[in-house]
């Protein structure tokens, strides 16, 4: 029998009744087959035409809940994005930023970057997703293509430690400059730092029992 | 008379001489700086400054009165809302996101709830009455948000009266929020599956009266500012940003529409049944602060038009459900507004405490653990008063969001500050910031 120290509490989901009763499946395994429906087929056709290395550089096309995601190889992101922006048939003039997601269990591709693109010309949306290993978290910066990504990339760096190569000034934006760690990573506890009070140490909130 | 201020001092650093300014020491400061040969001065405006819309820090490099470089320093109001929400249930998420852009809480809530509903695959099952109430509340919120933008913007440029009028109008809107949800700000009124509670009795009558009153009152500010020569001089041609600039910077909302592009998600990508409402997308060709101001003024009337159409729809939907017919997702529902805001449902309490043990167990499980959301990710965007507010939700199939991220229009639009202000006078920086309408709660989250 194992011995446990510290705060007690339920492990895992905390669901002892089976009431939740839903099998978890990582959405990263999904992959969509043609036809995708809507404007997606036409758009992907155009991209295949405009970007001959499509089959090599786009790892997966995922269609989920009416939204299309192109999983791009991290080192080819800039080229794919440039074609998406500049090709008249695609014309995704707007990038609505970047968001990081930390999939702890996704070995060697722990850190994901998600870019929602918007075409004003064609009124279409598509999502780009890249994944990089935690040990080498380098993603090419898209600031040269969309100047507005500047702050979004800084935020993603701040929160996840993803390094955007080619960014004009990749510094922290929300956390203080001398902060240690990247708060939105899943291995970073909520509240961040244990608090010492009268010699006793109170762990971060996420390690207390109600959250476990 | 030269005043000396004990808190104002100067010291030598590696970056040059640094002066602390507190407001009473202008004479001594001017004398001291005047004695140096350096023309270039770097000014930290904020994070505590009356005209920077909250804790925004502007770092301005000046040559005389001309701004040569402008940068925004943000993060002073970072509260980790996105991280916190990962440790709360999907229902509780509403109470967190409502606090992001605290001047447009209903938009944050609606974007979030539409995202959750998309993940659940119940988008088409949301009762019509709930959707109409959402639209009604959003449009009221658009008015209250624009009122703060206009009022504080005018105040910062030295016009006090428009601010008083604007806050008078905003008060009327907050009364509607209070009537519906019990709260004036951060209502957490929109819930996954519908809304927290139905409108109370007599609500439509009060809304009709308020619309009439607002329409009448809006004229006061219009008379004061539209065409006012001082206002024109402070705003026309100021904070210029054209279409190309907007697109590369990802700018949406009134700033984008002020370049003449009629881009409004309510028309281009309708949600919540906006395709069924009759309203116009307001544009302007000015690309400047005045253009953005005019757009906001005219959008007020468009919002009133939508609200009137909502009232007509709600009359027909009297008594219809306002939350999804799914006890798990729709809970807690049928709450009554209490004296201190959100109240309880007495019938529900009587049921779980007095009649059914199983109901109590379910109540306990739903309240503590919450409902599960199938794994996947969605991006849901809606048109907030400031532009596209987009929510990126990732679920791992659990009862909490795996990742919740808001693409806040304030955060994104604030980047345009440098493009708008560099080369302009320092006084125009204030006008430009006011026209961007950043809310730091949304910027820093």
XYZ file of C-alpha atoms in Angstrom:
657
model
C 0.000 0.000 0.000
C 1.382 3.398 -0.863
C 1.738 6.088 1.718
C 0.672 9.586 0.915
C 1.684 12.800 2.530
C 0.174 16.235 2.333
C -3.336 17.011 1.331
C -5.776 14.198 0.657
C -8.408 14.140 -2.028
C -9.806 12.262 -4.970
C -7.489 11.380 -7.827
C -8.231 11.511 -11.520
C -11.590 12.880 -12.442
C -13.039 12.584 -8.970
C -15.982 10.834 -10.507
C -16.681 7.844 -8.287
C -20.219 7.279 -9.521
C -19.642 6.772 -13.203
C -22.259 9.455 -13.651
C -20.001 11.346 -16.023
C -19.621 8.151 -18.047
C -17.785 9.540 -21.051
C -14.674 8.071 -22.591
C -11.984 10.629 -23.112
C -10.351 10.644 -26.486
C -7.609 12.992 -27.508
C -8.862 15.060 -30.399
C -5.322 15.110 -31.748
C -5.895 11.688 -33.255
C -8.738 12.812 -35.483
C -8.298 13.232 -39.200
C -10.944 14.128 -41.724
C -11.738 12.564 -45.086
C -13.034 14.351 -48.138
C -15.526 15.765 -48.908
C -15.301 18.283 -46.103
C -18.413 20.144 -47.163
C -19.114 23.840 -47.519
C -16.326 25.979 -48.896
C -13.636 23.812 -47.343
C -13.156 21.507 -50.351
C -12.707 24.395 -52.734
C -10.323 26.100 -50.344
C -8.162 23.042 -49.783
C -8.105 22.425 -53.556
C -6.846 25.933 -54.085
C -4.217 25.511 -51.419
C -3.047 22.235 -52.971
C -2.708 23.975 -56.313
C -0.928 27.007 -54.886
C 1.269 25.038 -52.532
C 2.693 21.960 -54.307
C 4.287 20.540 -51.146
C 0.835 20.269 -49.554
C 0.989 16.516 -48.972
C 4.396 16.720 -47.310
C 3.960 19.813 -45.210
C 0.342 19.551 -44.109
C 0.341 16.663 -41.690
C -3.364 16.376 -41.218
C -6.599 18.046 -42.120
C -9.130 17.954 -39.326
C -12.781 18.827 -39.709
C -14.498 19.146 -36.388
C -17.754 20.919 -35.492
C -17.824 22.724 -38.797
C -14.313 24.124 -38.445
C -11.352 23.115 -40.563
C -7.894 22.814 -39.039
C -4.731 22.352 -41.063
C -1.954 20.785 -39.040
C 1.219 22.203 -40.513
C 4.810 21.137 -39.935
C 6.262 23.802 -37.653
C 9.215 24.681 -39.880
C 6.949 25.150 -42.920
C 4.391 27.338 -41.175
C 5.625 30.619 -42.606
C 5.464 29.379 -46.207
C 1.996 27.907 -45.858
C 0.759 31.065 -44.157
C 2.238 33.241 -46.878
C 0.429 31.293 -49.593
C -2.802 31.473 -47.625
C -2.443 35.213 -47.285
C -1.277 36.118 -50.774
C -2.994 33.730 -53.177
C -5.985 35.563 -54.688
C -8.183 32.482 -54.418
C -7.361 32.072 -50.736
C -6.689 35.605 -49.514
C -6.658 35.163 -45.747
C -5.750 38.779 -45.082
C -6.354 38.607 -41.393
C -4.767 36.533 -38.712
C -6.657 36.783 -35.459
C -3.644 36.061 -33.332
C -2.143 32.898 -31.975
C -3.030 30.786 -29.009
C -0.917 28.179 -27.290
C -2.163 24.918 -25.875
C -0.041 22.631 -23.724
C -0.886 18.964 -24.242
C 1.146 17.302 -21.507
C 0.457 13.787 -22.731
C 1.277 14.449 -26.381
C 4.878 13.265 -26.232
C 7.342 15.202 -28.378
C 4.625 17.558 -29.551
C 3.568 18.975 -26.250
C 3.191 22.590 -27.266
C 0.670 23.568 -29.901
C 0.141 26.921 -31.560
C -3.266 27.638 -33.045
C -3.810 30.417 -35.574
C -7.359 31.402 -36.586
C -7.255 32.968 -40.055
C -9.999 35.049 -41.604
C -10.537 35.988 -45.222
C -12.478 39.211 -45.588
C -12.568 38.818 -49.373
C -14.195 35.393 -49.368
C -15.680 35.493 -45.844
C -14.005 32.230 -44.879
C -12.221 30.930 -41.849
C -9.558 28.311 -41.389
C -7.334 27.328 -38.524
C -3.642 26.504 -38.665
C -2.111 24.385 -35.963
C 1.519 23.522 -35.385
C 3.031 21.390 -32.663
C 6.543 21.476 -31.290
C 8.344 19.428 -28.625
C 8.719 20.948 -25.199
C 12.485 20.350 -25.445
C 12.820 22.517 -28.543
C 9.879 24.915 -28.652
C 10.679 26.927 -31.778
C 7.983 28.189 -34.146
C 8.575 30.663 -36.970
C 7.149 34.093 -36.282
C 4.363 35.367 -38.521
C 4.809 39.029 -37.566
C 6.305 39.699 -40.985
C 3.063 38.521 -42.595
C 0.623 39.956 -40.068
C 2.010 42.771 -37.932
C -0.868 42.282 -35.533
C 0.545 38.947 -34.442
C 3.282 40.798 -32.576
C 1.550 40.997 -29.216
C -0.205 37.659 -29.616
C 3.131 35.914 -30.094
C 4.593 37.756 -27.146
C 1.661 36.604 -25.040
C 2.070 33.006 -26.176
C 5.788 33.186 -25.381
C 4.981 34.685 -22.000
C 2.393 32.071 -21.147
C 3.907 28.928 -22.710
C 7.588 29.607 -23.350
C 7.173 28.982 -27.077
C 9.930 30.836 -28.926
C 8.870 32.570 -32.106
C 11.940 32.763 -34.366
C 12.158 36.036 -36.216
C 9.940 38.007 -33.854
C 11.186 41.621 -33.648
C 11.160 41.771 -29.861
C 10.067 38.631 -28.080
C 9.673 39.753 -24.462
C 7.120 39.076 -21.787
C 3.971 41.118 -22.162
C 1.549 40.283 -19.369
C 3.784 38.874 -16.632
C 6.604 40.951 -15.101
C 9.884 40.832 -17.023
C 11.697 38.928 -14.281
C 9.004 36.294 -13.775
C 10.189 32.718 -13.677
C 8.129 30.110 -15.503
C 5.317 30.230 -18.007
C 1.955 30.278 -16.224
C -0.362 28.680 -18.791
C 1.659 25.490 -19.038
C -0.092 22.516 -17.540
C 2.873 21.726 -15.276
C 2.640 25.204 -13.770
C 0.311 25.196 -10.771
C -2.575 27.594 -10.396
C -1.448 30.486 -8.253
C 2.120 29.670 -9.178
C 4.108 29.890 -6.040
C 3.630 28.277 -2.644
C 2.977 30.876 0.022
C 4.820 30.760 3.334
C 2.890 31.849 6.385
C 4.347 31.689 9.906
C 6.788 28.961 8.936
C 4.169 26.702 7.339
C 3.928 26.548 3.577
C 0.581 26.730 1.844
C 0.718 25.005 -1.537
C -0.661 26.659 -4.677
C -4.466 26.386 -4.922
C -4.396 23.805 -7.691
C -2.580 21.376 -5.398
C -5.149 21.645 -2.665
C -7.667 18.893 -2.379
C -10.724 20.505 -3.940
C -8.927 20.819 -7.232
C -7.314 17.393 -7.313
C 6.283 80.755 -7.643
C 8.305 77.611 -7.944
C 6.952 74.867 -5.754
C 9.165 72.161 -4.396
C 7.712 68.724 -4.059
C 9.328 66.264 -1.650
C 8.296 63.293 -3.815
C 9.627 64.753 -7.032
C 13.269 64.056 -7.568
C 15.717 63.302 -10.290
C 18.565 60.862 -10.465
C 21.256 59.848 -12.911
C 20.931 56.400 -14.542
C 22.676 54.563 -17.363
C 19.764 55.530 -19.622
C 20.158 59.216 -18.836
C 18.668 61.428 -16.189
C 15.345 60.205 -14.780
C 12.840 62.640 -13.294
C 9.899 61.754 -11.109
C 6.962 64.005 -11.749
C 4.055 64.284 -9.375
C 2.167 67.230 -10.788
C 3.138 70.066 -8.450
C 6.640 70.485 -9.783
C 6.204 71.499 -13.383
C 8.108 74.772 -13.004
C 11.200 73.231 -11.503
C 11.065 70.398 -14.027
C 10.824 72.728 -16.989
C 13.729 74.815 -15.658
C 15.875 71.762 -15.148
C 15.124 70.137 -18.510
C 15.447 73.483 -20.265
C 19.016 73.733 -19.012
C 20.017 70.502 -20.790
C 20.792 70.349 -24.487
C 18.841 67.125 -24.981
C 15.659 67.686 -27.020
C 14.538 64.104 -26.791
C 12.523 63.190 -23.715
C 11.010 59.811 -22.952
C 7.795 60.130 -20.987
C 6.070 57.367 -19.095
C 2.393 58.191 -19.289
C 0.704 55.883 -16.845
C 0.107 53.241 -15.616
C -1.661 55.619 -13.247
C -2.844 58.440 -15.433
C -6.363 59.833 -15.706
C -6.505 59.676 -19.490
C -5.093 56.251 -20.244
C -8.251 54.223 -19.635
C -7.166 52.290 -16.583
C -3.742 50.897 -15.873
C -2.301 51.398 -19.323
C 1.262 52.631 -19.543
C 2.273 54.618 -22.582
C 5.970 55.026 -23.243
C 6.316 58.095 -25.425
C 9.508 59.407 -26.945
C 9.132 63.114 -27.559
C 10.932 65.726 -29.566
C 9.381 68.840 -28.182
C 5.652 68.144 -28.367
C 5.920 65.670 -31.211
C 5.728 61.970 -30.487
C 8.512 60.160 -32.336
C 7.893 56.745 -30.813
C 4.925 55.398 -28.913
C 4.737 52.052 -27.181
C 2.103 50.630 -24.895
C 3.098 48.801 -21.746
C 0.413 46.408 -20.571
C -0.007 43.620 -18.057
C -0.762 45.713 -14.980
C -4.209 44.177 -14.706
C -3.289 40.598 -15.550
C -5.343 38.411 -13.260
C -4.934 34.989 -14.830
C -8.596 34.559 -15.737
C -7.773 32.030 -18.459
C -5.695 29.910 -16.089
C -8.287 30.093 -13.328
C -11.061 28.967 -15.649
C -9.164 25.735 -16.293
C -9.837 24.791 -12.689
C -13.560 25.538 -12.775
C -16.520 23.837 -14.378
C -17.878 24.882 -17.763
C -20.809 26.616 -16.075
C -18.562 28.544 -13.705
C -16.501 29.709 -16.683
C -19.166 32.332 -17.386
C -18.430 34.088 -14.103
C -14.772 34.339 -15.064
C -15.047 35.515 -18.642
C -17.610 38.163 -17.726
C -14.840 39.914 -15.807
C -12.469 40.197 -18.753
C -13.736 43.210 -20.645
C -15.868 44.427 -17.770
C -17.638 47.044 -19.907
C -19.021 44.454 -22.293
C -19.611 41.438 -20.040
C -22.578 40.128 -22.030
C -20.419 39.762 -25.131
C -17.755 37.786 -23.296
C -20.431 35.537 -21.828
C -22.212 35.022 -25.124
C -19.023 34.260 -27.039
C -18.008 31.789 -24.363
C -21.418 30.131 -24.183
C -21.723 29.861 -27.968
C -18.305 28.186 -27.899
C -19.329 25.708 -25.224
C -22.572 24.993 -27.075
C -20.637 24.377 -30.271
C -18.406 21.926 -28.428
C -21.474 20.198 -27.012
C -23.141 20.185 -30.437
C -26.324 21.797 -29.121
C -26.104 25.087 -31.021
C -29.379 24.464 -32.839
C -31.231 23.306 -29.736
C -30.978 26.547 -27.799
C -34.530 27.831 -27.196
C -35.451 30.780 -29.344
C -36.504 32.890 -26.405
C -33.032 32.488 -24.861
C -31.401 33.537 -28.123
C -33.604 36.607 -28.449
C -32.878 37.597 -24.841
C -29.170 37.212 -25.588
C -29.444 39.524 -28.579
C -31.462 42.005 -26.527
C -28.884 42.035 -23.745
C -25.982 42.253 -26.200
C -27.432 45.269 -27.918
C -28.133 46.985 -24.597
C -24.570 46.196 -23.637
C -23.306 47.663 -26.904
C -25.020 50.891 -25.948
C -23.557 50.961 -22.434
C -20.085 50.154 -23.741
C -20.246 52.837 -26.427
C -21.518 55.277 -23.820
C -18.430 54.782 -21.672
C -16.202 55.033 -24.726
C -17.824 58.259 -25.860
C -18.179 59.768 -22.420
C -14.674 59.111 -21.171
C -13.233 59.917 -24.588
C -14.881 63.325 -24.523
C -13.854 63.858 -20.909
C -10.238 63.163 -21.738
C -10.342 65.788 -24.446
C -11.717 68.306 -21.976
C -15.462 68.023 -22.595
C -17.169 67.296 -19.302
C -20.843 67.500 -20.215
C -20.915 64.655 -22.778
C -19.559 62.400 -20.059
C -22.421 63.310 -17.740
C -24.965 62.629 -20.479
C -23.265 59.381 -21.451
C -23.256 58.056 -17.920
C -26.885 59.091 -17.474
C -27.762 56.919 -20.482
C -25.541 54.082 -19.323
C -27.356 54.128 -15.994
C -30.641 53.367 -17.798
C -29.052 50.380 -19.472
C -27.564 49.132 -16.230
C -31.051 49.331 -14.719
C -32.229 46.908 -17.393
C -29.360 44.562 -16.566
C -30.219 44.804 -12.906
C -33.848 44.066 -13.602
C -33.021 40.980 -15.656
C -30.095 39.512 -13.763
C -29.990 41.296 -10.418
C -26.543 42.656 -11.234
C -25.313 45.762 -12.975
C -21.900 44.512 -14.005
C -20.334 41.057 -14.353
C -23.762 39.468 -14.515
C -22.891 35.922 -15.558
C -26.379 36.051 -17.038
C -25.738 34.138 -20.248
C -25.139 30.472 -19.420
C -24.248 27.480 -21.539
C -27.642 26.330 -22.789
C -29.494 29.616 -22.469
C -29.751 32.377 -19.902
C -29.764 32.221 -16.115
C -33.368 33.338 -15.738
C -36.283 34.642 -17.720
C -37.064 38.334 -17.872
C -39.264 39.382 -14.932
C -42.859 40.496 -15.283
C -43.299 43.910 -16.829
C -39.819 43.791 -18.324
C -40.884 44.431 -21.896
C -42.825 47.502 -20.841
C -39.793 48.890 -19.057
C -37.554 48.086 -22.018
C -39.927 49.903 -24.368
C -39.877 52.946 -22.120
C -36.110 52.849 -21.836
C -35.687 52.650 -25.591
C -37.907 55.683 -25.988
C -35.989 57.563 -23.349
C -32.592 56.624 -24.750
C -33.548 57.606 -28.264
C -34.577 60.996 -26.961
C -31.515 61.428 -24.754
C -28.964 60.409 -27.391
C -29.777 63.663 -29.131
C -28.164 65.626 -26.287
C -24.700 64.283 -26.952
C -25.184 64.396 -30.698
C -26.053 68.090 -30.466
C -23.057 68.772 -28.270
C -20.420 67.014 -30.314
C -21.376 66.364 -33.942
C -20.084 69.266 -35.973
C -18.746 71.047 -32.876
C -15.727 72.954 -34.166
C -13.544 72.321 -31.087
C -14.404 68.630 -31.174
C -13.646 68.504 -34.896
C -10.247 70.105 -34.368
C -9.354 67.612 -31.686
C -10.544 64.549 -33.591
C -10.544 65.056 -37.358
C -7.465 63.667 -39.084
C -6.183 62.508 -35.703
C -5.177 58.920 -35.015
C -5.182 58.072 -38.706
C -5.227 54.380 -39.598
C -6.274 53.212 -43.058
C -7.620 49.889 -44.287
C -4.204 48.353 -45.062
C -3.006 49.241 -41.577
C -6.118 47.791 -39.993
C -5.838 44.525 -41.880
C -2.199 43.847 -41.151
C -2.745 44.732 -37.500
C -5.862 42.552 -37.284
C -8.024 45.504 -36.266
C -11.783 44.954 -36.213
C -14.808 46.857 -34.991
C -15.399 50.613 -35.299
C -11.747 51.297 -36.195
C -12.020 48.994 -39.204
C -15.443 50.320 -40.182
C -14.051 53.864 -40.012
C -11.944 52.984 -43.063
C -15.100 52.430 -45.098
C -15.186 48.634 -44.944
C -18.611 47.412 -43.800
C -17.270 44.454 -41.830
C -19.576 43.344 -39.075
C -19.789 39.725 -37.947
C -23.486 40.178 -37.266
C -23.915 40.467 -41.039
C -20.970 38.540 -42.457
C -21.166 35.511 -40.182
C -24.457 35.771 -38.280
C -24.868 34.079 -34.917
C -27.800 34.163 -32.472
C -30.151 34.702 -35.413
C -28.845 38.148 -36.338
C -29.776 37.416 -39.944
C -33.418 37.860 -38.923
C -32.962 41.414 -37.693
C -33.152 44.539 -39.740
C -30.236 46.896 -39.110
C -27.470 48.729 -40.955
C -23.722 48.426 -40.718
C -22.398 51.918 -40.146
C -19.241 52.967 -41.951
C -17.244 56.139 -42.387
C -14.367 57.074 -44.657
C -12.471 59.267 -42.225
C -10.011 56.656 -40.903
C -9.680 58.997 -37.922
C -10.920 59.551 -34.372
C -13.905 61.557 -35.597
C -14.972 58.772 -37.945
C -14.845 56.217 -35.147
C -16.807 58.584 -32.944
C -19.527 59.024 -35.587
C -19.769 55.272 -36.079
C -20.313 54.708 -32.375
C -22.944 57.455 -32.275
C -24.876 55.928 -35.156
C -24.523 52.385 -33.897
C -26.522 53.422 -30.841
C -29.591 53.924 -33.021
C -29.001 50.610 -34.802
C -28.860 48.857 -31.435
C -32.155 50.462 -30.445
C -33.688 49.201 -33.675
C -32.554 45.660 -32.909
C -33.846 45.919 -29.346
C -37.282 46.957 -30.619
C -37.368 43.931 -32.895
C -36.345 41.758 -29.942
C -39.250 43.100 -27.904
C -41.700 42.169 -30.661
C -40.232 38.652 -30.829
C -40.277 38.263 -27.053
C -43.952 39.177 -26.903
C -44.712 36.255 -29.181
C -42.462 33.931 -27.170
C -44.001 34.725 -23.799
C -43.638 31.758 -21.458
C -41.324 29.811 -23.757
C -38.306 28.123 -22.166
C -35.112 30.147 -21.752
C -32.710 27.306 -21.175
C -31.836 24.079 -22.912
C -34.075 21.143 -22.064
C -31.184 19.195 -20.553
C -31.126 19.112 -16.787
C -27.357 18.748 -16.654
C -26.394 21.599 -18.937
C -29.338 23.787 -18.051
C -28.593 23.787 -14.346
C -28.787 25.957 -12.346
C -31.886 27.277 -14.027
C -35.140 28.954 -13.078
C -33.325 31.141 -10.598
C -35.240 34.105 -9.298
C -33.559 37.447 -8.888
C -32.976 37.992 -5.186
C -32.475 41.230 -3.252
C -28.701 40.927 -3.558
C -28.464 39.801 -7.151
C -28.592 36.164 -8.191
C -31.154 34.333 -6.157
C -32.297 30.756 -5.779
C -35.152 28.786 -7.187
C -37.387 28.034 -4.243
C -39.226 25.270 -6.082
C -35.943 23.595 -6.915
C -34.741 23.807 -3.320
C -38.046 22.430 -2.043
C -37.714 19.563 -4.525
C -34.162 18.542 -3.693
C -34.403 19.131 0.050
C -37.847 17.755 0.696
C -38.979 15.399 -2.034
C -36.294 13.528 -3.906
C -33.044 12.079 -2.649
C -31.967 11.330 -6.231
C -32.594 14.927 -7.226
C -30.355 16.020 -4.363
C -27.598 13.676 -5.511
C -27.882 14.969 -9.051
C -27.884 18.533 -7.831
C -24.750 17.845 -5.810
C -22.973 16.129 -8.697
C -23.868 18.840 -11.198
C -22.939 21.645 -8.838
C -19.601 20.216 -7.760
C -18.422 18.249 -10.745
C -20.345 19.875 -13.574
C -21.213 18.403 -16.937
C -18.797 16.906 -19.399
C -18.017 18.352 -22.781
C -16.833 16.104 -25.633
C -13.175 16.544 -26.560
C -12.220 18.943 -29.301
C -11.542 22.571 -29.971
C -13.617 25.435 -31.346
C -13.121 29.079 -32.177
C -16.212 31.213 -31.808
C -16.184 34.877 -32.769
C -18.840 37.527 -32.241
C -18.985 41.252 -32.877
C -18.389 43.077 -29.612
C -18.534 46.894 -29.387
C -14.755 46.895 -29.876
C -14.469 44.352 -32.664
C -14.127 40.625 -32.999
C -14.060 38.916 -29.650
C -13.054 35.340 -30.297
C -12.995 32.514 -27.836
C -10.802 29.490 -28.404
C -11.962 26.595 -26.286
C -10.246 23.256 -25.937
C -11.916 20.382 -24.152
C -10.306 17.080 -23.253
C -13.690 15.542 -22.552
C -13.685 16.609 -18.941
C -15.787 18.803 -16.732
C -13.398 21.772 -16.951
C -12.075 23.646 -19.968
C -8.676 22.250 -20.922
C -7.754 25.609 -22.334
C -9.742 28.796 -22.658
C -8.358 31.725 -24.575
C -9.946 35.013 -25.473
C -8.906 36.898 -28.541
C -9.751 40.235 -27.030
C -10.332 43.075 -29.473
C -8.965 45.568 -26.926
C -5.706 43.640 -26.651
C -5.287 43.386 -30.385
C -6.436 46.911 -31.229
C -4.156 48.554 -28.707
C -1.240 47.550 -30.925
C -2.376 50.156 -33.419
C -1.389 52.887 -30.961
C 2.122 53.193 -32.415
C 0.815 53.456 -35.967
C -1.760 56.060 -34.954
C 0.407 58.254 -32.740
C 3.943 58.337 -34.063
C 4.560 61.685 -35.679
C 1.564 63.317 -34.033
C 1.341 65.747 -31.129
C 1.318 64.389 -27.607
C -2.185 65.774 -27.016
C -3.473 63.645 -29.902
C -2.258 60.484 -28.205
C -5.082 60.869 -25.715
C -7.636 61.204 -28.523
C -6.217 58.171 -30.325
C -6.273 55.993 -27.204
C -9.845 57.054 -26.490
C -10.884 56.067 -30.018
C -9.279 52.637 -29.668
C -11.445 52.232 -26.562
C -9.243 49.718 -24.771
C -10.553 48.185 -21.560
C -7.620 46.976 -19.560
C -9.562 44.144 -17.987
C -9.889 42.754 -21.496
C -6.376 43.636 -22.589
C -4.640 41.952 -19.665
C -7.203 39.341 -18.653
